[in-house]
Coordinates of N, CA and C in Angstrom, one line a residue:
M1 N 39.6 32.8 7.7 CA 39.2 31.4 8.3 C 39.7 30.3 7.2
S2 N 40.5 29.4 7.9 CA 41.0 28.3 7.1 C 40.0 27.3 6.6
L3 N 40.3 26.7 5.5 CA 39.4 25.5 5.1 C 39.2 24.3 6.2
E4 N 40.3 24.1 7.0 CA 40.1 23.3 8.0 C 39.1 23.7 9.1
N5 N 39.2 24.9 9.4 CA 38.2 25.5 10.4 C 36.8 25.4 9.9
V6 N 36.6 25.7 8.6 CA 35.3 25.5 7.9 C 34.7 24.0 8.1
F7 N 35.6 23.1 7.8 CA 35.3 21.8 7.8 C 34.9 21.2 9.3
R8 N 35.7 21.7 10.3 CA 35.5 21.6 11.6 C 34.1 22.1 12.1
K9 N 33.8 23.2 11.5 CA 32.5 23.8 11.9 C 31.3 23.0 11.3
Q10 N 31.6 22.6 10.1 CA 30.4 21.8 9.4 C 30.2 20.5 10.1
R11 N 31.4 19.8 10.6 CA 31.2 18.6 11.3 C 30.5 18.8 12.7
R12 N 30.7 19.8 13.4 CA 30.0 20.2 14.6 C 28.6 20.4 14.4
Q13 N 28.3 21.1 13.3 CA 26.9 21.6 13.0 C 26.2 20.1 12.6
R14 N 26.8 19.3 11.8 CA 26.3 18.1 11.4 C 25.9 17.0 12.7
R15 N 26.9 17.2 13.6 CA 26.7 16.2 14.8 C 25.6 16.8 15.7
A16 N 25.5 18.2 15.9 CA 24.4 18.7 16.6 C 23.1 18.3 16.0
L17 N 23.0 18.2 14.6 CA 21.8 17.9 13.8 C 21.5 16.5 14.1
E18 N 22.6 15.6 14.1 CA 22.3 14.3 14.3 C 21.7 14.0 15.8
I19 N 22.2 14.7 16.8 CA 21.8 14.5 18.1 C 20.5 15.0 18.2
E20 N 20.1 16.1 17.6 CA 18.7 16.6 17.6 C 17.7 15.8 16.9
A21 N 18.2 15.1 15.7 CA 17.2 14.2 15.1 C 17.0 13.0 15.8
G22 N 18.1 12.5 16.6 CA 17.9 11.3 17.5 C 16.9 11.6 18.6
A23 N 17.0 12.8 19.1 CA 16.1 13.1 20.2 C 14.6 13.4 19.6
E24 N 14.5 14.0 18.6 CA 13.2 14.0 18.0 C 12.5 12.8 17.6
S25 N 13.4 11.7 17.1 CA 13.1 10.5 16.7 C 12.4 9.7 18.0
G26 N 13.3 9.9 19.0 CA 12.9 9.2 20.4 C 11.5 9.7 20.8
T27 N 11.4 11.1 20.6 CA 10.2 11.6 21.2 C 9.0 11.1 20.3
D28 N 9.2 11.0 18.9 CA 8.1 10.4 18.0 C 7.8 9.0 18.3
W29 N 8.9 8.3 18.6 CA 8.6 6.9 18.7 C 7.9 6.5 20.1
A30 N 8.4 7.1 21.1 CA 7.9 6.9 22.3 C 6.5 7.3 22.4
T31 N 6.1 8.5 22.0 CA 4.8 9.1 22.0 C 3.8 8.3 21.1
T32 N 4.3 7.8 20.0 CA 3.5 6.8 19.0 C 3.1 5.6 19.7
L33 N 4.2 5.0 20.3 CA 3.8 3.6 21.0 C 2.9 3.8 22.3
L34 N 3.1 4.8 23.1 CA 2.2 5.1 24.2 C 0.8 5.6 23.7
F35 N 0.7 6.4 22.7 CA -0.6 6.8 22.2 C -1.3 5.6 21.6
S36 N -0.6 4.7 20.8 CA -1.1 3.4 20.4 C -1.7 2.6 21.4
C37 N -0.9 2.4 22.7 CA -1.4 1.8 23.8 C -2.7 2.4 24.3
L38 N -2.8 3.6 24.5 CA -3.9 4.3 25.1 C -5.1 4.2 24.2
H39 N -4.8 4.2 22.8 CA -6.1 4.1 21.9 C -6.5 2.7 21.9
D40 N -5.5 1.8 21.7 CA -6.0 0.3 21.7 C -6.7 -0.2 22.9
K41 N -6.0 0.0 24.0 CA -6.4 -0.6 25.2 C -7.4 0.3 26.1
Y42 N -7.4 1.5 26.0 CA -8.3 2.3 26.8 C -9.2 3.3 26.1
G43 N -9.2 3.2 24.7 CA -10.2 4.0 23.9 C -9.9 5.5 23.8
F44 N -8.6 5.8 24.2 CA -8.2 7.4 23.9 C -8.4 7.6 22.4
G45 N -8.8 8.9 22.2 CA -9.0 9.2 20.6 C -8.5 10.6 20.5
R46 N -9.1 11.2 19.4 CA -8.7 12.7 19.1 C -8.8 13.7 20.2
N47 N -9.9 13.7 20.8 CA -10.1 14.6 21.9 C -9.1 14.6 23.1
R48 N -8.9 13.5 23.6 CA -8.1 13.2 24.8 C -6.6 13.5 24.3
F49 N -6.2 13.1 23.3 CA -4.9 13.3 22.6 C -4.7 14.8 22.6
A50 N -5.6 15.6 22.0 CA -5.5 17.0 21.8 C -5.4 17.5 23.2
A51 N -6.2 17.1 24.3 CA -6.2 17.7 25.5 C -4.8 17.5 26.2
M52 N -4.3 16.3 25.9 CA -3.0 16.0 26.5 C -1.8 16.9 25.8
N53 N -1.9 16.9 24.7 CA -1.0 17.9 23.9 C -1.0 19.3 24.3
D54 N -2.2 19.9 24.6 CA -2.4 21.2 25.1 C -1.7 21.3 26.5
M55 N -1.7 20.3 27.2 CA -1.2 20.4 28.6 C 0.3 20.5 28.5
W56 N 0.9 19.8 27.4 CA 2.3 19.7 27.3 C 3.0 21.1 26.8
A57 N 2.1 22.0 26.2 CA 2.7 23.1 25.6 C 3.4 24.0 26.6
H58 N 3.4 23.9 27.9 CA 3.9 24.7 29.1 C 5.0 23.9 29.8
L59 N 5.5 22.8 29.1 CA 6.5 22.1 29.8 C 7.8 22.9 30.1
D60 N 8.1 23.9 29.1 CA 9.3 24.5 29.2 C 9.3 25.5 30.5
E61 N 8.0 25.7 30.9 CA 7.8 26.7 32.2 C 8.4 25.9 33.4
F62 N 8.5 24.8 33.6 CA 8.8 24.0 34.8 C 10.4 24.1 35.0
Q63 N 10.8 24.1 36.3 CA 12.0 24.4 36.5 C 13.0 23.0 36.3
E64 N 14.3 23.2 36.0 CA 15.1 22.1 35.7 C 14.9 20.9 36.8
G65 N 14.9 19.6 36.2 CA 14.8 18.5 37.1 C 13.5 18.2 37.5
F66 N 12.4 18.8 36.9 CA 11.0 18.4 37.4 C 10.7 17.1 36.8
I67 N 11.3 16.5 35.8 CA 11.1 15.1 35.3 C 11.4 14.0 36.4
F68 N 12.5 14.3 37.1 CA 13.0 13.5 38.2 C 12.0 13.3 39.2
D69 N 11.4 14.7 39.7 CA 10.5 14.5 40.8 C 9.0 13.9 40.3
W70 N 8.6 14.2 39.1 CA 7.4 13.4 38.5 C 7.6 11.9 38.7
R71 N 8.9 11.5 38.1 CA 9.3 9.9 38.0 C 9.2 9.4 39.5
D72 N 9.7 10.2 40.4 CA 9.8 9.5 41.7 C 8.3 9.4 42.3
E73 N 7.4 10.5 42.0 CA 6.1 10.3 42.5 C 5.3 9.2 41.8
L74 N 5.7 9.1 40.5 CA 4.9 8.0 39.8 C 5.5 6.5 40.1
C75 N 6.6 6.5 40.8 CA 7.2 5.2 41.2 C 6.5 4.9 42.5
E76 N 5.9 5.7 43.2 CA 5.1 5.6 44.4 C 3.8 5.0 44.1
H77 N 3.3 5.2 42.8 CA 2.0 4.6 42.3 C 2.0 3.7 41.2
G78 N 3.3 2.8 41.3 CA 3.1 1.6 40.3 C 4.0 1.8 39.1
F79 N 4.6 2.9 38.8 CA 5.4 3.1 37.6 C 6.9 2.5 37.9
D80 N 7.3 1.7 37.1 CA 8.7 1.2 37.2 C 9.7 1.9 36.5
R81 N 10.4 2.7 37.2 CA 11.6 3.6 36.4 C 12.5 2.7 35.7
F82 N 13.0 1.4 36.2 CA 14.0 0.6 35.7 C 13.4 -0.1 34.5
L83 N 12.1 -0.4 34.4 CA 11.5 -0.8 33.2 C 11.5 0.3 32.2
N84 N 11.2 1.4 32.6 CA 11.1 2.6 31.7 C 12.4 2.8 31.0
E85 N 13.5 2.7 31.8 CA 15.0 2.9 31.3 C 15.3 1.7 30.3
R86 N 15.0 0.4 30.6 CA 15.2 -0.6 29.7 C 14.5 -0.5 28.3
I87 N 13.3 0.1 28.4 CA 12.5 0.3 27.3 C 13.2 1.2 26.4
A88 N 13.6 2.5 27.0 CA 14.2 3.4 26.4 C 15.6 3.0 25.7
E89 N 16.2 2.2 26.4 CA 17.5 1.7 25.9 C 17.3 0.7 24.5
R90 N 16.2 0.0 24.7 CA 15.9 -0.9 23.5 C 15.5 -0.1 22.4
M91 N 14.7 0.9 22.5 CA 14.3 1.8 21.4 C 15.3 2.6 20.9
Q92 N 16.3 3.1 21.8 CA 17.5 3.9 21.4 C 18.3 3.1 20.3
K93 N 18.4 1.9 20.7 CA 19.3 1.0 19.7 C 18.6 1.0 18.3
M94 N 17.4 0.9 18.3 CA 16.5 0.8 17.1 C 16.8 2.0 16.4
I95 N 16.7 3.2 17.0 CA 16.9 4.6 16.3 C 18.2 4.9 15.9
T96 N 19.3 4.6 16.8 CA 20.5 5.0 16.5 C 21.4 4.2 16.0
G97 N 20.9 2.8 15.8 CA 21.7 1.7 15.2 C 23.0 1.5 16.0
R98 N 24.1 1.2 15.3 CA 25.3 0.7 16.0 C 26.2 1.9 16.2
T99 N 25.8 3.0 16.4 CA 26.7 4.1 16.7 C 27.3 4.0 17.9
R100 N 28.6 4.6 18.0 CA 29.4 4.8 19.2 C 29.4 6.2 19.7
D101 N 28.4 6.9 19.2 CA 28.4 8.4 19.8 C 27.6 8.4 21.1
L102 N 28.2 8.5 22.1 CA 27.6 8.4 23.4 C 26.7 9.4 23.7
K103 N 26.8 10.8 23.2 CA 26.0 11.9 23.4 C 24.8 11.6 22.6
L104 N 24.7 11.1 21.4 CA 23.6 10.7 20.5 C 22.8 9.7 21.4
M105 N 23.4 8.6 21.8 CA 22.8 7.5 22.5 C 22.1 8.1 23.8
A106 N 22.8 8.8 24.5 CA 22.2 9.4 25.7 C 21.0 10.3 25.5
K107 N 21.1 11.2 24.6 CA 20.1 12.2 24.4 C 18.9 11.5 23.8
T108 N 19.0 10.5 23.0 CA 17.9 9.8 22.4 C 17.3 8.9 23.5
R109 N 18.0 8.2 24.3 CA 17.5 7.4 25.5 C 16.8 8.3 26.4
D110 N 17.3 9.4 26.8 CA 16.7 10.5 27.7 C 15.3 10.8 27.2
M111 N 15.4 11.2 26.0 CA 14.0 11.7 25.4 C 13.0 10.7 25.5
I112 N 13.4 9.4 25.1 CA 12.3 8.3 25.1 C 11.7 8.2 26.5
A113 N 12.8 8.0 27.6 CA 12.4 7.9 28.9 C 11.5 9.0 29.4
G114 N 11.9 10.2 29.0 CA 11.3 11.5 29.4 C 9.9 11.6 28.8
V115 N 9.7 11.3 27.7 CA 8.4 11.2 27.1 C 7.3 10.3 27.9
A116 N 7.9 9.1 28.1 CA 7.0 8.2 28.9 C 6.7 8.9 30.3
I117 N 7.6 9.4 31.0 CA 7.2 10.0 32.3 C 6.3 11.0 32.1
V118 N 6.4 11.8 31.1 CA 5.4 13.0 30.9 C 4.0 12.5 30.6
I119 N 3.9 11.5 29.8 CA 2.7 10.8 29.4 C 2.1 10.1 30.7
F120 N 2.9 9.4 31.3 CA 2.3 8.8 32.6 C 2.0 9.9 33.6
W121 N 2.7 11.0 33.7 CA 2.4 12.0 34.7 C 1.0 12.5 34.3
T122 N 0.8 12.8 33.1 CA -0.4 13.4 32.6 C -1.5 12.3 33.0
L123 N -1.5 11.1 32.7 CA -2.5 10.2 33.2 C -2.8 10.3 34.6
Y124 N -1.8 10.3 35.4 CA -1.7 10.3 36.9 C -2.4 11.6 37.4
T125 N -2.2 12.7 36.8 CA -2.7 13.9 37.4 C -4.1 14.3 36.7
K126 N -4.1 14.2 35.5 CA -5.5 14.6 34.6 C -6.4 13.6 34.9
Y127 N -6.1 12.4 34.7 CA -7.0 11.2 34.7 C -7.2 10.5 35.9
K128 N -6.2 10.8 36.9 CA -6.4 10.1 38.3 C -5.9 8.6 38.1
W129 N -5.0 8.3 37.2 CA -4.7 6.9 37.1 C -3.8 6.6 38.2
R130 N -3.9 5.3 38.7 CA -3.0 4.9 40.0 C -2.5 3.6 39.7
D131 N -1.9 2.8 40.6 CA -1.2 1.6 40.5 C -1.6 0.7 39.4
K132 N -2.7 0.2 39.5 CA -3.1 -0.9 38.5 C -3.0 -0.5 37.0
R133 N -3.6 0.7 36.7 CA -3.7 1.2 35.4 C -2.3 1.6 35.0
L134 N -1.4 2.2 35.9 CA -0.2 2.6 35.6 C 0.7 1.2 35.1
K135 N 0.6 0.4 36.0 CA 1.2 -0.8 35.7 C 0.9 -1.6 34.5
D136 N -0.4 -1.6 34.2 CA -0.9 -2.2 33.0 C -0.5 -1.6 31.8
L137 N -0.6 -0.3 31.8 CA -0.2 0.4 30.7 C 1.3 0.3 30.4
Q138 N 2.2 0.3 31.4 CA 3.6 0.1 31.3 C 3.8 -1.2 30.6
N139 N 3.2 -2.2 31.3 CA 3.4 -3.6 30.5 C 2.9 -3.7 29.2
Y140 N 1.9 -3.0 28.9 CA 1.4 -3.0 27.4 C 2.3 -2.3 26.6
Y141 N 2.9 -1.2 27.1 CA 3.9 -0.4 26.4 C 5.1 -1.3 26.0
K142 N 5.5 -2.1 27.2 CA 6.6 -3.0 27.0 C 6.5 -4.0 25.9
D143 N 5.3 -4.4 25.8 CA 4.8 -5.5 24.8 C 4.9 -4.8 23.4
K144 N 4.4 -3.5 23.2 CA 4.5 -2.9 22.0 C 6.0 -2.6 21.6
V145 N 6.8 -2.4 22.5 CA 8.2 -2.1 22.2 C 8.8 -3.5 21.7
Y146 N 8.5 -4.6 22.3 CA 9.1 -5.9 22.0 C 8.7 -6.1 20.5
V147 N 7.5 -5.8 20.0 CA 7.0 -6.1 18.9 C 7.7 -5.2 17.8
L148 N 8.0 -3.9 18.2 CA 8.8 -3.0 17.4 C 10.2 -3.5 17.2
T149 N 10.9 -3.8 18.5 CA 12.4 -4.1 18.4 C 12.6 -5.5 17.7
H150 N 11.7 -6.3 17.6 CA 11.9 -7.6 17.0 C 11.3 -7.6 15.5
N151 N 11.2 -6.4 15.1 CA 10.8 -6.3 13.7 C 9.5 -6.9 13.1
E152 N 8.6 -7.2 14.1 CA 7.2 -7.7 13.9 C 6.4 -6.7 13.0
V153 N 6.5 -5.4 13.7 CA 5.8 -4.3 13.1 C 6.7 -3.0 13.1
P154 N 6.7 -2.4 12.0 CA 7.5 -1.3 12.0 C 6.8 -0.1 12.6
I155 N 7.6 0.9 12.9 CA 7.0 2.2 13.6 C 6.1 2.8 12.6
W156 N 6.4 2.7 11.5 CA 5.6 3.5 10.4 C 4.1 3.0 10.5
E157 N 3.9 1.7 10.7 CA 2.6 1.2 10.8 C 1.8 1.7 12.1
F158 N 2.5 1.8 13.2 CA 1.8 2.5 14.2 C 1.6 3.9 14.2
M159 N 2.5 4.7 13.4 CA 2.3 6.0 13.0 C 1.0 6.1 12.1
K160 N 1.0 5.4 11.1 CA -0.2 5.3 10.1 C -1.4 5.1 10.8
C161 N -1.5 4.1 11.7 CA -2.7 3.8 12.4 C -3.2 4.9 13.2
L162 N -2.4 5.5 14.0 CA -2.8 6.8 14.8 C -3.2 7.9 13.7
N163 N -2.4 7.9 12.6 CA -2.9 9.1 11.8 C -4.3 9.0 11.0
V164 N -4.6 7.7 10.7 CA -5.8 7.4 10.2 C -7.0 7.4 11.2
E165 N -6.7 6.8 12.4 CA -7.8 6.6 13.3 C -7.9 7.8 14.2
C166 N -6.8 8.5 14.5 CA -7.0 9.6 15.6 C -6.4 11.0 14.9
N167 N -6.2 11.0 13.7 CA -5.9 12.2 13.0 C -4.5 13.0 13.5
I168 N -3.7 12.2 13.9 CA -2.3 12.7 14.5 C -1.4 12.8 13.3
D169 N -0.9 14.0 13.3 CA 0.1 14.3 12.0 C 1.4 14.0 12.5
Y170 N 2.2 13.2 11.6 CA 3.5 12.8 11.6 C 4.3 13.4 10.4
P171 N 5.2 14.4 10.6 CA 5.8 14.8 9.4 C 6.9 13.8 9.0
A172 N 7.5 13.0 10.0 CA 8.3 11.9 9.6 C 7.5 10.8 8.7
L173 N 6.4 10.6 8.9 CA 5.6 9.6 8.4 C 5.5 10.0 6.9
E174 N 5.1 11.3 6.8 CA 4.7 11.9 5.4 C 6.0 12.0 4.5
A175 N 7.1 12.1 5.1 CA 8.5 12.1 4.5 C 8.8 10.7 4.1
Y176 N 8.4 9.7 4.9 CA 8.8 8.3 4.7 C 7.8 7.8 3.5
E177 N 6.6 8.1 3.5 CA 5.6 7.9 2.4 C 5.9 8.4 1.2
K178 N 6.4 9.7 1.2 CA 6.9 10.3 0.0 C 8.1 9.6 -0.8
Q179 N 8.9 9.1 0.2 CA 10.1 8.3 -0.4 C 9.9 6.8 -0.7
N180 N 8.9 6.2 0.1 CA 8.7 4.7 0.0 C 7.3 4.4 -0.5
G181 N 6.6 5.3 -0.5 CA 5.1 4.9 -1.0 C 4.2 4.8 0.3
P182 N 2.8 4.7 0.1 CA 2.0 4.7 1.3 C 2.2 3.3 2.1
V183 N 2.0 3.6 3.4 CA 2.1 2.5 4.4 C 0.8 1.9 4.3
D184 N 0.7 0.5 4.1 CA -0.5 -0.2 4.0 C -0.7 -0.9 5.4
I185 N -1.4 -0.4 6.3 CA -1.6 -0.9 7.7 C -2.6 -2.1 7.6
Y186 N -3.3 -2.4 6.3 CA -4.2 -3.4 6.2 C -3.6 -4.6 5.5
H187 N -2.3 -4.4 5.0 CA -1.7 -5.4 4.3 C -2.6 -5.9 3.1
G188 N -3.3 -5.1 2.4 CA -3.9 -5.4 1.2 C -5.3 -6.2 1.5
N189 N -5.6 -6.3 2.8 CA -6.8 -7.0 3.2 C -7.8 -6.0 3.8
R190 N -8.1 -4.9 3.2 CA -9.0 -3.8 3.6 C -10.4 -4.3 3.7
G191 N -10.7 -5.1 2.8 CA -12.1 -5.6 2.6 C -13.1 -4.5 2.2
A192 N -14.3 -5.0 1.9 CA -15.4 -4.1 1.4 C -16.0 -3.2 2.5
R193 N -16.2 -2.0 2.1 CA -16.6 -1.2 3.3 C -17.7 -0.4 2.8

């Protein structure tokens, strides 16, 4: 094997890792913001999030294309697929930066939009949410994305809040805190407890 082939193989592996990292980041970001919405506005906590997580353990068993069927049914009950795609595009730009890698951008965007569909589908089926609540949640999600994409609140603060209040583990948050120090969600104003 020539040296050129070795470098080509390393570049392919690195690119595959970058695409996977973008997809994982998209999953983390979308889940974090939607869980934050559910926690802040609807009082969801550890138990409901754990129950939702358990439901998702079997997603691999569904046949290909199920996400589109779910999306279409949700659209009949107040879910705005175009808003979901715009949100995914905005978040993707935050995650991938100014890349021109179309596969990275598409995979990240698809994961963000897909996570939202799965969470909304869970609320629709398990908790019987319909038009008003689905629309309200999606608009609240849009507001959180605005705050995030306009650099008013970093994703790490959303993650830290869910970690502290709902005991959700984020390996990315742990790595970030190890490198940059603890995230202070109270901004030094914790007060006496």
